[in-house]
CSV table of C-alpha atoms and ligand atoms in Angstrom, one decimal:
chain,number,residue,atom,x,y,z
Q,1,MET,CA,154.9,69.0,67.7
Q,2,PRO,CA,157.5,68.0,70.3
Q,3,HIS,CA,156.9,67.3,73.7
Q,4,ILE,CA,158.4,70.0,76.8
Q,5,ALA,CA,157.8,69.1,80.4
Q,6,ILE,CA,158.8,72.0,82.6
Q,7,ILE,CA,159.1,71.4,85.7
Q,8,GLY,CA,158.2,74.1,88.6
Q,9,SER,CA,154.7,76.4,87.5
Q,10,GLY,CA,156.9,79.7,89.1
Q,11,PRO,CA,157.7,82.9,87.0
Q,12,ALA,CA,160.0,81.0,85.1
Q,13,GLY,CA,158.0,78.2,84.1
Q,14,TYR,CA,154.8,79.6,83.4
Q,15,TYR,CA,157.2,82.3,81.1
Q,16,THR,CA,159.0,79.2,79.4
Q,17,ALA,CA,155.3,77.7,78.9
Q,18,GLU,CA,154.1,80.4,77.3
Q,19,ALA,CA,157.1,80.8,74.8
Q,20,ALA,CA,156.6,77.0,74.0
Q,21,GLN,CA,153.0,77.8,72.9
Q,22,ASN,CA,153.8,81.2,70.8
Q,23,LYS,CA,156.4,79.4,68.4
Q,24,TRP,CA,154.4,76.2,68.3
Q,25,GLY,CA,151.2,77.2,68.9
Q,26,GLU,CA,147.6,75.4,69.3
Q,27,ASP,CA,150.1,71.5,68.4
Q,28,ALA,CA,152.3,72.6,71.5
Q,29,HIS,CA,152.1,69.5,74.1
Q,30,ILE,CA,153.0,71.1,77.5
Q,31,ASP,CA,153.3,70.1,81.1
Q,32,VAL,CA,154.2,71.7,83.7
Q,33,PHE,CA,154.5,69.8,86.8
Q,34,ASP,CA,155.0,70.9,90.5
Q,35,ARG,CA,156.1,69.3,93.5
Q,36,LEU,CA,153.2,71.2,95.2
Q,37,PRO,CA,149.1,70.7,94.9
Q,38,VAL,CA,149.6,74.6,93.9
Q,39,PRO,CA,151.4,77.4,91.4
Q,40,TYR,CA,152.8,79.7,90.8
Q,41,GLY,CA,156.2,79.3,93.0
Q,42,LEU,CA,157.5,82.3,94.4
Q,43,ILE,CA,154.6,84.7,93.1
Q,44,ARG,CA,152.8,82.3,95.8
Q,45,ALA,CA,155.7,82.3,97.8
Q,46,GLY,CA,158.0,84.2,97.8
Q,47,VAL,CA,157.1,87.3,97.3
Q,48,ALA,CA,155.6,89.1,100.2
Q,49,PRO,CA,151.7,88.7,101.0
Q,50,ASP,CA,151.9,93.0,100.8
Q,51,HIS,CA,152.5,93.2,98.0
Q,52,GLN,CA,149.8,92.2,96.3
Q,53,SER,CA,149.5,94.2,92.3
Q,54,ILE,CA,152.7,91.9,92.1
Q,55,LYS,CA,151.3,89.2,92.6
Q,56,ALA,CA,148.6,89.7,90.1
Q,57,VAL,CA,150.9,88.9,87.5
Q,58,SER,CA,149.7,85.1,88.1
Q,59,ARG,CA,146.6,86.3,85.9
Q,60,ARG,CA,148.7,86.3,82.7
Q,61,TYR,CA,149.7,82.7,83.8
Q,62,GLU,CA,146.4,81.4,84.0
Q,63,LYS,CA,145.5,82.2,80.8
Q,64,THR,CA,148.1,80.4,80.1
Q,65,ALA,CA,147.7,77.4,82.5
Q,66,LEU,CA,143.9,77.8,81.0
Q,67,THR,CA,144.6,76.5,77.7
Q,68,ASP,CA,144.2,73.5,76.3
Q,69,THR,CA,147.9,72.9,74.7
Q,70,VAL,CA,149.5,72.9,78.4
Q,71,ARG,CA,148.6,70.7,81.0
Q,72,PHE,CA,149.6,70.9,85.2
Q,73,ILE,CA,150.6,68.7,86.5
Q,74,GLY,CA,150.4,69.0,89.9
Q,75,ASN,CA,151.6,67.4,93.7
Q,76,ILE,CA,154.6,65.9,92.2
Q,77,SER,CA,158.0,66.1,92.6
Q,78,VAL,CA,160.6,65.6,90.3
Q,79,GLY,CA,163.9,63.7,91.8
Q,80,THR,CA,160.7,61.2,93.5
Q,81,ASP,CA,157.8,60.0,92.4
Q,82,VAL,CA,159.1,60.3,88.4
Q,83,SER,CA,163.2,60.3,88.3
Q,84,ILE,CA,165.0,62.6,85.8
Q,85,GLY,CA,165.8,59.7,83.6
Q,86,GLU,CA,161.8,58.4,82.9
Q,87,LEU,CA,161.1,62.4,82.4
Q,88,HIS,CA,163.5,62.3,79.5
Q,89,GLU,CA,162.5,59.0,78.3
Q,90,LEU,CA,158.5,60.1,77.6
Q,91,TYR,CA,159.5,64.2,76.6
Q,92,ASP,CA,162.1,66.2,73.5
Q,93,ALA,CA,162.6,68.7,75.9
Q,94,LEU,CA,163.0,69.1,80.2
Q,95,ILE,CA,162.9,72.5,81.7
Q,96,LEU,CA,164.3,72.3,85.3
Q,97,ALA,CA,162.7,76.2,86.3
Q,98,THR,CA,162.8,75.0,90.0
Q,99,GLY,CA,164.3,78.0,91.3
Q,100,ALA,CA,166.0,78.8,94.6
Q,101,PRO,CA,164.2,77.4,97.5
Q,102,ASN,CA,166.9,76.7,99.8
Q,103,ASP,CA,169.2,79.2,102.4
Q,104,ARG,CA,172.8,80.0,101.6
Q,105,PRO,CA,173.9,79.2,104.5
Q,106,LEU,CA,174.9,81.7,106.6
Q,107,ASP,CA,178.5,80.0,107.8
Q,108,LEU,CA,178.7,81.1,111.4
Q,109,PRO,CA,179.5,80.0,114.7
Q,110,GLY,CA,176.0,79.8,116.5
Q,111,ALA,CA,173.8,79.5,113.9
Q,112,ASP,CA,172.0,76.0,114.1
Q,113,CYS,CA,170.5,78.4,118.4
Q,114,ASP,CA,167.1,78.2,118.1
Q,115,ASN,CA,165.7,81.6,116.4
Q,116,VAL,CA,168.2,82.0,113.4
Q,117,ILE,CA,166.0,81.6,110.6
Q,118,GLY,CA,166.6,81.5,106.5
Q,119,SER,CA,164.5,83.5,104.3
Q,120,ALA,CA,163.7,80.7,102.8
Q,121,ALA,CA,162.3,79.6,105.7
Q,122,MET,CA,160.6,83.0,106.8
Q,123,VAL,CA,159.0,84.1,104.0
Q,124,GLY,CA,157.6,80.8,103.8
Q,125,TRP,CA,156.6,81.3,107.0
Q,126,TYR,CA,153.7,84.7,106.7
Q,127,ASN,CA,153.5,82.6,103.2
Q,128,GLY,CA,152.2,79.8,104.1
Q,129,HIS,CA,155.0,77.6,102.4
Q,130,PRO,CA,153.5,73.7,103.4
Q,131,GLU,CA,156.9,72.9,104.1
Q,132,PHE,CA,158.1,76.1,106.8
Q,133,ALA,CA,154.0,76.3,108.4
Q,134,GLU,CA,155.0,75.5,111.4
Q,135,LEU,CA,158.6,77.5,111.9
Q,136,ASP,CA,156.8,79.4,114.3
Q,137,PRO,CA,159.5,81.8,114.9
Q,138,ASP,CA,159.3,83.1,118.5
Q,139,LEU,CA,158.8,87.2,118.8
Q,140,SER,CA,158.3,87.0,122.1
Q,141,GLY,CA,162.0,89.1,122.9
Q,142,ARG,CA,162.6,93.7,121.3
Q,143,ASN,CA,165.7,92.7,118.9
Q,144,ALA,CA,164.7,91.1,115.7
Q,145,VAL,CA,168.8,91.7,113.3
Q,146,VAL,CA,168.4,91.0,109.8
Q,147,ILE,CA,171.7,89.2,107.8
Q,148,GLY,CA,172.1,91.1,104.6
Q,149,MET,CA,170.5,94.0,102.4
Q,150,GLY,CA,168.6,93.2,99.0
Q,151,ASN,CA,165.1,93.5,99.1
Q,152,VAL,CA,164.4,89.3,100.9
Q,153,ALA,CA,165.4,91.5,103.3
Q,154,LEU,CA,163.9,94.3,103.2
Q,155,ASP,CA,161.1,92.3,102.7
Q,156,VAL,CA,161.4,90.7,106.1
Q,157,ALA,CA,162.6,93.8,108.0
Q,158,ARG,CA,158.8,95.5,107.0
Q,159,ILE,CA,156.8,92.0,107.9
Q,160,LEU,CA,157.9,92.0,111.1
Q,161,SER,CA,157.9,95.9,111.6
Q,162,LYS,CA,153.4,95.8,111.1
Q,163,GLY,CA,150.6,96.3,113.0
Q,164,PRO,CA,148.2,93.8,111.8
Q,165,THR,CA,145.9,96.7,110.4
Q,166,GLU,CA,148.9,97.2,108.5
Q,167,PHE,CA,148.3,93.4,106.6
Q,168,GLU,CA,144.7,94.2,105.4
Q,169,GLY,CA,144.3,93.4,101.5
Q,170,SER,CA,147.2,91.3,101.5
Q,171,ASP,CA,147.0,87.5,101.6
Q,172,ILE,CA,149.6,87.4,104.9
Q,173,VAL,CA,148.4,83.8,106.1
Q,174,ALA,CA,145.9,83.6,109.5
Q,175,HIS,CA,149.4,82.3,111.9
Q,176,ALA,CA,151.6,84.2,111.3
Q,177,LEU,CA,148.8,88.0,110.6
Q,178,ALA,CA,148.4,86.5,114.7
Q,179,ALA,CA,152.4,86.0,116.1
Q,180,LEU,CA,152.8,89.1,114.3
Q,181,ALA,CA,149.2,90.7,115.9
Q,182,ASP,CA,151.8,88.9,119.6
Q,183,SER,CA,154.9,90.5,118.6
Q,184,SER,CA,157.2,92.0,121.5
Q,185,ILE,CA,160.1,93.2,118.6
Q,186,GLU,CA,160.4,96.8,119.2
Q,187,THR,CA,164.2,96.8,117.0
Q,188,VAL,CA,164.8,95.3,113.7
Q,189,THR,CA,168.3,96.0,112.2
Q,190,ILE,CA,169.8,95.8,109.1
Q,191,LEU,CA,172.7,94.2,109.0
Q,192,GLY,CA,174.9,95.2,106.2
Q,193,ARG,CA,178.6,94.4,105.5
Q,194,ARG,CA,179.4,96.9,103.0
Q,195,GLY,CA,178.2,100.4,103.3
Q,196,PRO,CA,174.9,102.7,101.7
Q,197,HIS,CA,176.5,102.4,98.1
Q,198,GLN,CA,177.0,98.4,98.2
Q,199,ILE,CA,173.5,98.4,98.9
Q,200,MET,CA,171.0,95.3,96.8
Q,201,MET,CA,167.7,97.0,97.9
Q,202,THR,CA,165.2,99.4,95.3
Q,203,PRO,CA,163.9,102.1,94.9
Q,204,LYS,CA,159.9,101.5,96.0
Q,205,GLU,CA,160.4,99.1,97.8
Q,206,LEU,CA,163.1,101.4,100.5
Q,207,GLY,CA,160.5,104.1,100.1
Q,208,GLU,CA,157.5,101.9,101.0
Q,209,LEU,CA,159.7,102.3,105.3
Q,210,MET,CA,158.6,106.0,104.9
Q,211,HIS,CA,155.4,104.7,105.3
Q,212,LEU,CA,154.2,102.1,107.5
Q,213,GLU,CA,152.2,103.2,110.5
Q,214,GLN,CA,153.8,101.6,113.3
Q,215,ALA,CA,157.9,102.3,112.7
Q,216,ILE,CA,160.2,104.8,111.7
Q,217,PRO,CA,164.0,103.9,109.3
Q,218,LYS,CA,166.4,105.2,111.0
Q,219,VAL,CA,170.3,105.6,109.8
Q,220,ASP,CA,172.6,107.3,110.4
Q,221,LYS,CA,174.7,109.9,108.3
Q,222,ARG,CA,178.0,109.7,109.4
Q,223,ASP,CA,177.5,106.1,107.9
Q,224,LEU,CA,177.3,108.3,104.3
Q,225,PRO,CA,179.7,109.3,102.1
Q,226,PRO,CA,179.3,112.4,100.6
Q,227,GLU,CA,176.7,113.2,97.9
Q,228,ASP,CA,178.8,114.1,95.4
Q,229,ASP,CA,179.7,110.9,95.2
Q,230,ASP,CA,176.9,109.3,94.7
Q,231,ALA,CA,176.7,110.8,90.8
Q,232,ILE,CA,178.9,107.9,90.1
Q,233,LEU,CA,176.3,105.4,90.3
Q,234,GLU,CA,173.7,104.3,88.1
Q,235,PRO,CA,170.5,106.0,88.0
Q,236,GLY,CA,168.9,103.2,90.2
Q,237,LEU,CA,170.7,102.3,93.0
Q,238,ARG,CA,171.9,106.5,93.1
Q,239,LYS,CA,168.3,106.6,93.7
Q,240,SER,CA,168.1,103.6,96.8
Q,241,VAL,CA,171.4,105.8,98.7
Q,242,ASN,CA,168.5,109.2,98.4
Q,243,GLN,CA,166.1,106.9,100.4
Q,244,LEU,CA,168.9,105.7,103.0
Q,245,ARG,CA,169.2,110.3,103.3
Q,246,SER,CA,166.0,110.7,103.7
Q,247,PHE,CA,166.2,108.6,106.0
Q,248,ALA,CA,169.7,110.4,107.9
Q,249,ALA,CA,167.0,113.2,107.4
Q,250,ILE,CA,164.8,112.4,109.2
Q,251,PRO,CA,164.2,113.8,112.8
Q,252,GLU,CA,164.6,112.7,116.4
Q,253,SER,CA,161.0,114.0,117.3
Q,254,ILE,CA,159.4,111.4,114.7
Q,255,HIS,CA,161.2,108.8,116.0
Q,256,GLY,CA,160.3,109.0,119.5
Q,257,GLU,CA,156.2,108.5,118.1
Q,258,LYS,CA,156.6,104.9,116.6
Q,259,LEU,CA,156.4,101.7,118.5
Q,260,ARG,CA,159.1,100.3,116.4
Q,261,ALA,CA,162.4,101.0,114.7
Q,262,ILE,CA,164.6,99.8,111.2
Q,263,GLU,CA,168.0,100.7,111.5
Q,264,PHE,CA,170.5,100.1,108.2
Q,265,ASP,CA,173.9,98.7,110.3
Q,266,PHE,CA,176.2,99.0,107.7
Q,267,PHE,CA,180.5,98.3,107.7
Q,268,ALA,CA,179.2,95.8,109.8
Q,269,SER,CA,180.4,91.5,108.9
Q,270,PRO,CA,178.3,88.9,110.8
Q,271,LYS,CA,181.5,87.1,112.3
Q,272,ALA,CA,179.5,85.0,115.1
Q,273,ILE,CA,175.5,84.0,116.8
Q,274,VAL,CA,176.2,84.2,120.6
Q,275,GLY,CA,174.0,82.0,122.3
Q,276,SER,CA,172.7,81.1,125.7
Q,277,ASP,CA,171.4,77.5,126.0
Q,278,GLY,CA,171.0,77.2,122.3
Q,279,VAL,CA,169.5,80.7,122.1
Q,280,ALA,CA,170.7,83.7,119.7
Q,281,THR,CA,170.8,87.4,122.1
Q,282,ALA,CA,173.3,88.6,120.7
Q,283,VAL,CA,175.1,89.3,116.4
Q,284,GLU,CA,179.1,90.1,117.2
Q,285,VAL,CA,179.7,91.8,114.1
Q,286,GLU,CA,183.4,93.4,112.8
Q,287,ARG,CA,183.2,96.8,110.8
Q,288,THR,CA,184.8,97.0,108.0
Q,289,ARG,CA,186.2,99.8,105.8
Q,290,ILE,CA,185.5,99.3,101.9
Q,291,GLU,CA,188.7,98.8,99.5
Q,292,ALA,CA,187.5,98.8,96.0
Q,293,GLY,CA,184.2,97.5,96.4
Q,294,ARG,CA,185.6,94.7,98.4
Q,295,ALA,CA,184.7,94.7,102.3
Q,296,ILE,CA,187.4,95.0,104.3
Q,297,GLY,CA,187.8,93.5,108.4
Q,298,THR,CA,189.3,96.4,111.3
Q,299,GLY,CA,190.1,94.1,113.6
Q,300,GLU,CA,186.6,96.5,115.9
Q,301,ASN,CA,184.7,94.0,117.1
Q,302,TYR,CA,180.9,94.5,118.4
Q,303,THR,CA,177.8,92.5,119.4
Q,304,ILE,CA,173.7,93.1,118.2
Q,305,PRO,CA,171.4,92.6,120.4
Q,306,ALA,CA,169.3,89.5,118.2
Q,307,ASP,CA,166.0,87.2,120.0
Q,308,LEU,CA,165.6,86.7,116.7
Q,309,VAL,CA,168.5,86.6,113.6
Q,310,VAL,CA,167.2,86.2,110.2
Q,311,SER,CA,169.1,85.8,107.4
Q,312,CYS,CA,168.6,87.3,104.3
Q,313,ILE,CA,171.4,86.8,101.5
Q,314,GLY,CA,170.9,84.5,99.2
Q,315,TYR,CA,169.2,81.4,97.9
Q,316,ARG,CA,170.1,77.8,96.3
Q,317,THR,CA,168.9,75.9,93.5
Q,318,SER,CA,167.9,71.7,94.8
Q,319,PRO,CA,170.5,69.7,93.4
Q,320,ILE,CA,168.3,66.9,91.7
Q,321,ASP,CA,169.7,63.5,90.6
Q,322,GLY,CA,171.1,62.8,87.3
Q,323,VAL,CA,172.2,66.7,86.4
Q,324,PRO,CA,174.7,68.5,86.8
Q,325,TYR,CA,175.3,70.7,89.4
Q,326,ASP,CA,178.0,73.4,90.3
Q,327,ALA,CA,178.0,73.2,93.5
Q,328,ARG,CA,179.9,76.9,93.7
Q,329,ALA,CA,177.1,78.8,92.4
Q,330,GLY,CA,174.1,76.7,94.0
Q,331,LYS,CA,173.0,76.5,90.5
Q,332,PHE,CA,172.4,73.6,87.5
Q,333,ALA,CA,176.1,73.6,85.6
Q,334,ASN,CA,175.0,74.7,82.7
Q,335,SER,CA,175.9,76.7,79.1
Q,336,ASP,CA,173.1,79.3,78.7
Q,337,GLY,CA,170.8,77.4,79.3
Q,338,ARG,CA,171.6,73.6,78.1
Q,339,ILE,CA,172.7,71.3,79.7
Q,340,LEU,CA,172.3,68.6,78.3
Q,341,PRO,CA,170.8,67.2,76.0
Q,342,GLY,CA,167.0,67.4,75.7
Q,343,LEU,CA,168.0,69.0,78.9
Q,344,TYR,CA,167.6,73.0,80.0
Q,345,CYS,CA,167.6,75.1,82.6
Q,346,VAL,CA,165.2,78.6,82.7
Q,347,GLY,CA,165.2,81.6,85.7
Q,348,TRP,CA,166.7,81.0,88.8
Q,349,ALA,CA,167.9,77.1,88.2
Q,350,ARG,CA,170.1,78.7,85.2
Q,351,ARG,CA,171.5,81.7,85.9
Q,352,GLY,CA,171.0,82.1,89.9
Q,353,PRO,CA,169.3,84.4,91.8
Q,354,SER,CA,168.6,87.8,90.7
Q,355,GLY,CA,167.1,90.2,89.0
Q,356,THR,CA,162.8,91.1,89.3
Q,357,ILE,CA,159.4,88.8,87.9
Q,358,GLY,CA,159.9,90.0,84.5
Q,359,THR,CA,163.5,89.1,84.5
Q,360,ASN,CA,162.6,85.6,83.8
Q,361,LYS,CA,160.6,85.7,80.9
Q,362,PRO,CA,163.1,86.8,79.2
Q,363,ASP,CA,164.8,83.3,80.0
Q,364,GLY,CA,161.2,81.1,79.0
Q,365,TYR,CA,161.6,82.6,75.9
Q,366,ASP,CA,165.2,82.1,74.7
Q,367,VAL,CA,165.7,78.4,76.4
Q,368,ILE,CA,162.6,78.0,74.0
Q,369,ASP,CA,165.2,79.5,71.3
Q,370,ARG,CA,167.4,76.5,72.1
Q,371,VAL,CA,164.9,74.2,72.2
Q,372,VAL,CA,164.0,75.1,68.6
Q,373,GLU,CA,167.5,75.0,67.0
Q,374,ASP,CA,168.4,71.6,69.1
Q,375,ILE,CA,165.3,69.2,67.7
Q,376,GLY,CA,163.1,71.8,66.1
Q,377,SER,CA,159.9,70.9,65.5
Q,378,ALA,CA,159.5,66.6,65.3
Q,379,SER,CA,158.6,64.0,68.9
Q,380,ARG,CA,159.1,60.1,68.2
Q,381,LYS,CA,158.4,60.6,71.9
Q,382,GLN,CA,155.3,59.7,73.8
Q,383,GLY,CA,154.6,62.9,75.9
Q,384,GLY,CA,152.0,63.2,78.9
Q,385,ALA,CA,150.6,60.3,77.6
Q,386,GLY,CA,152.9,58.4,78.6
Q,387,PHE,CA,153.4,60.3,82.5
Q,388,ASP,CA,150.1,59.4,82.9
Q,389,THR,CA,150.3,55.8,81.5
Q,390,LEU,CA,153.8,55.6,84.3
Q,391,ALA,CA,151.9,58.5,87.1
Q,392,ALA,CA,148.7,55.1,87.3
Q,393,GLU,CA,150.2,52.3,87.5
Q,394,ARG,CA,152.5,54.5,90.6
Q,395,ASN,CA,149.2,55.3,92.4
Q,396,LEU,CA,150.5,59.0,92.0
Q,397,GLU,CA,147.8,62.1,92.9
Q,398,VAL,CA,148.3,64.0,90.6
Q,399,VAL,CA,146.4,67.4,90.7
Q,400,ARG,CA,146.0,69.5,87.1
Q,401,PHE,CA,144.7,73.0,86.6
Q,402,SER,CA,140.8,72.5,87.3
Q,403,ASP,CA,141.8,71.1,90.5
Q,404,TRP,CA,143.8,73.8,91.9
Q,405,LYS,CA,141.4,75.8,90.8
Q,406,LYS,CA,138.5,74.1,93.8
Q,407,ILE,CA,141.8,74.8,95.9
Q,408,GLU,CA,141.8,78.4,94.8
Q,409,ASP,CA,137.4,78.7,95.3
Q,410,ALA,CA,138.3,77.0,98.5
Q,411,GLU,CA,140.5,79.4,100.0
Q,412,LEU,CA,138.8,82.8,97.9
Q,413,ALA,CA,136.0,81.4,100.1
Q,414,ALA,CA,138.3,80.5,104.1
Q,415,ALA,CA,139.2,84.6,103.0
Q,416,ARG,CA,138.3,86.3,106.0
Q,417,ASP,CA,137.3,90.4,105.9
Q,418,GLY,CA,139.4,92.4,103.4
Q,419,ALA,CA,142.0,90.0,102.5
Q,420,PRO,CA,142.1,87.9,98.6
Q,421,ARG,CA,142.4,84.7,100.1
Q,422,GLU,CA,143.4,82.8,103.0
Q,423,LYS,CA,145.8,80.3,102.4
Q,424,PHE,CA,146.1,76.8,102.3
Q,425,VAL,CA,149.1,75.6,104.4
Q,426,ASP,CA,149.1,71.5,104.0
Q,427,ILE,CA,149.2,69.4,101.4
Q,428,GLU,CA,147.0,67.3,102.9
Q,429,ARG,CA,143.5,69.9,103.4
Q,430,MET,CA,145.2,71.0,99.2
Q,431,ILE,CA,143.6,67.6,97.9
Q,432,ALA,CA,140.3,67.5,100.3
Q,433,ALA,CA,139.4,70.4,98.7
Q,434,THR,CA,140.5,69.0,94.6
Q,435,LYS,CA,137.5,65.9,96.1
Q,436,ASP,CA,134.5,68.9,96.5
T,1,NAP,P1,170.3,89.7,97.5
T,1,NAP,O1,169.7,90.9,96.1
T,1,NAP,O2,171.5,89.2,96.4
T,1,NAP,O3,171.3,90.6,98.4
T,1,NAP,C1,171.7,89.5,98.8
T,1,NAP,C2,172.9,90.5,100.6
T,1,NAP,O4,172.8,89.8,101.4
T,1,NAP,C3,173.5,91.5,99.9
T,1,NAP,O5,173.4,92.6,100.6
T,1,NAP,C4,174.5,90.8,100.0
T,1,NAP,O6,176.0,91.5,101.1
T,1,NAP,C5,174.4,90.2,101.6
T,1,NAP,N1,175.0,88.3,102.4
T,1,NAP,C6,175.4,87.9,100.6
T,1,NAP,N2,176.2,87.1,101.8
T,1,NAP,C7,176.1,88.1,103.4
T,1,NAP,C8,177.5,87.0,104.1
T,1,NAP,N3,177.8,85.6,104.3
T,1,NAP,N4,177.2,87.9,105.6
T,1,NAP,C9,176.0,89.5,105.2
T,1,NAP,N5,176.2,89.5,104.0
T,1,NAP,C10,175.9,88.9,102.8
T,1,NAP,O7,169.7,88.9,97.5
T,1,NAP,P2,168.0,88.7,98.3
T,1,NAP,O8,167.6,89.8,98.7
T,1,NAP,O9,167.7,87.3,98.0
T,1,NAP,O10,166.8,88.7,96.4
T,1,NAP,C11,167.2,87.9,95.5
T,1,NAP,C12,166.5,88.4,94.1
T,1,NAP,O11,165.0,88.8,94.5
T,1,NAP,C13,166.6,90.4,94.3
T,1,NAP,O12,166.8,89.8,92.9
T,1,NAP,C14,166.2,91.2,94.3
T,1,NAP,O13,166.1,92.0,94.1
T,1,NAP,C15,164.4,89.9,94.2
T,1,NAP,N6,163.9,90.4,95.2
T,1,NAP,C16,162.7,91.0,94.5
T,1,NAP,C17,161.3,91.6,95.6
T,1,NAP,C18,160.9,93.5,94.8
T,1,NAP,O14,161.4,93.3,93.9
T,1,NAP,N7,159.8,93.8,95.8
T,1,NAP,C19,161.8,91.9,97.0
T,1,NAP,C20,162.1,89.7,96.9
T,1,NAP,C21,163.4,89.9,96.8
T,1,NAP,P3,176.9,91.9,99.7
T,1,NAP,O15,176.6,92.7,98.8
T,1,NAP,O16,177.3,92.7,100.5
T,1,NAP,O17,177.5,90.5,99.7
């Protein structure tokens, strides 16, 4: 049976492991690597902490992880601790499921000002990703601007707008809960360079804005196209636009009752971050009009006050030495998941950052079909035993799934009242919990 290494233990990684297991049954040899000592990637560190029902999919991944055919190899950074070439020598197929953890850069003058943050950092901060736990965004100003009109922008706007009691039942980390409880933000402006018909937000997520305790969404009726024009939209987008219409119909009296507003600013393309002493104070935007779906600048500029700017404009896969990379698209160069003989990619690393968690399932099954076509079912490689020797020679501290369960137990035990867990946000503490 072939030896398979999957790099990345998020949804794409575990759906691929599940597919490999279905294909080869109990004889499969599947190692799932992660640079963190904890599994589940985007489920743990990307999905919003107040979306616990989405996070519950990790139980399915755990079922796969707990079988004898699949090993979790955590705390190992491929490209640093072990190279792609070395893993290639050991495994019949290497499948990169590394996601797209880096922000698409906000290429604007002033984007290097303090308090201009990418969504990877912001989301990582409130979700307790060790890389971003120290971010400490300054929430002492009244105005936040969120750039982009996708679901990540919605997540960020919603989290910035919630009061402490609205996080009950979530696993938002303590440092973010405390900072948000102290936040002075009153207005969150969501900035879209195109119009209501071009949003990437989904209806269910938009609908949540109607049920916030402290905040209310605001859409200017004049930005909405005539209702008849919605007929040409695909049904999901039509529902989303309907949500915007219901936001526009909220009476002014209700706005007055709320502490915070989430304002949608359409046809507004960001041109520069205005700063004072290197700290953001406003976003300069150019009014646009839409021609054939594209935003065309009108030459009319204005500024929006901004004490905090979060850019939610998409993500890019991290390049790995020795792996062909498509810099324009921000993902590995591949043809239907094939990169080079024996080297594959799946999920966001293959197709870019789009789709739901579930989109990764067919992706995982597809890539395993390709592996079978290419290498069949025989193996002459050493597989995991070879990796174990190499890890021992290098003194690498490998975290196994049973170790992760100890970390998880400690996180569950540390949970505040009503919360499912208190995530550990630094790697030393995670590793220490594996020794208990
Ligand atoms: P996205 O859906 O691709 O949205 C990106 C947004 O950024 C678009 O509105 C885009 O506008 C805008 N944008 C891009 N470049 C820009 C620029 N230079 N200036 C101004 N605006 C710019 O990406 P995402 O929000 O990061 O989401 C990634 C994926 O994760 C999506 O599939 C999303 O649905 C999914 N997700 C799902 C959930 C959920 O289901 N609850 C939660 C979070 C994320 P244009 O359209 O004009 O380019």
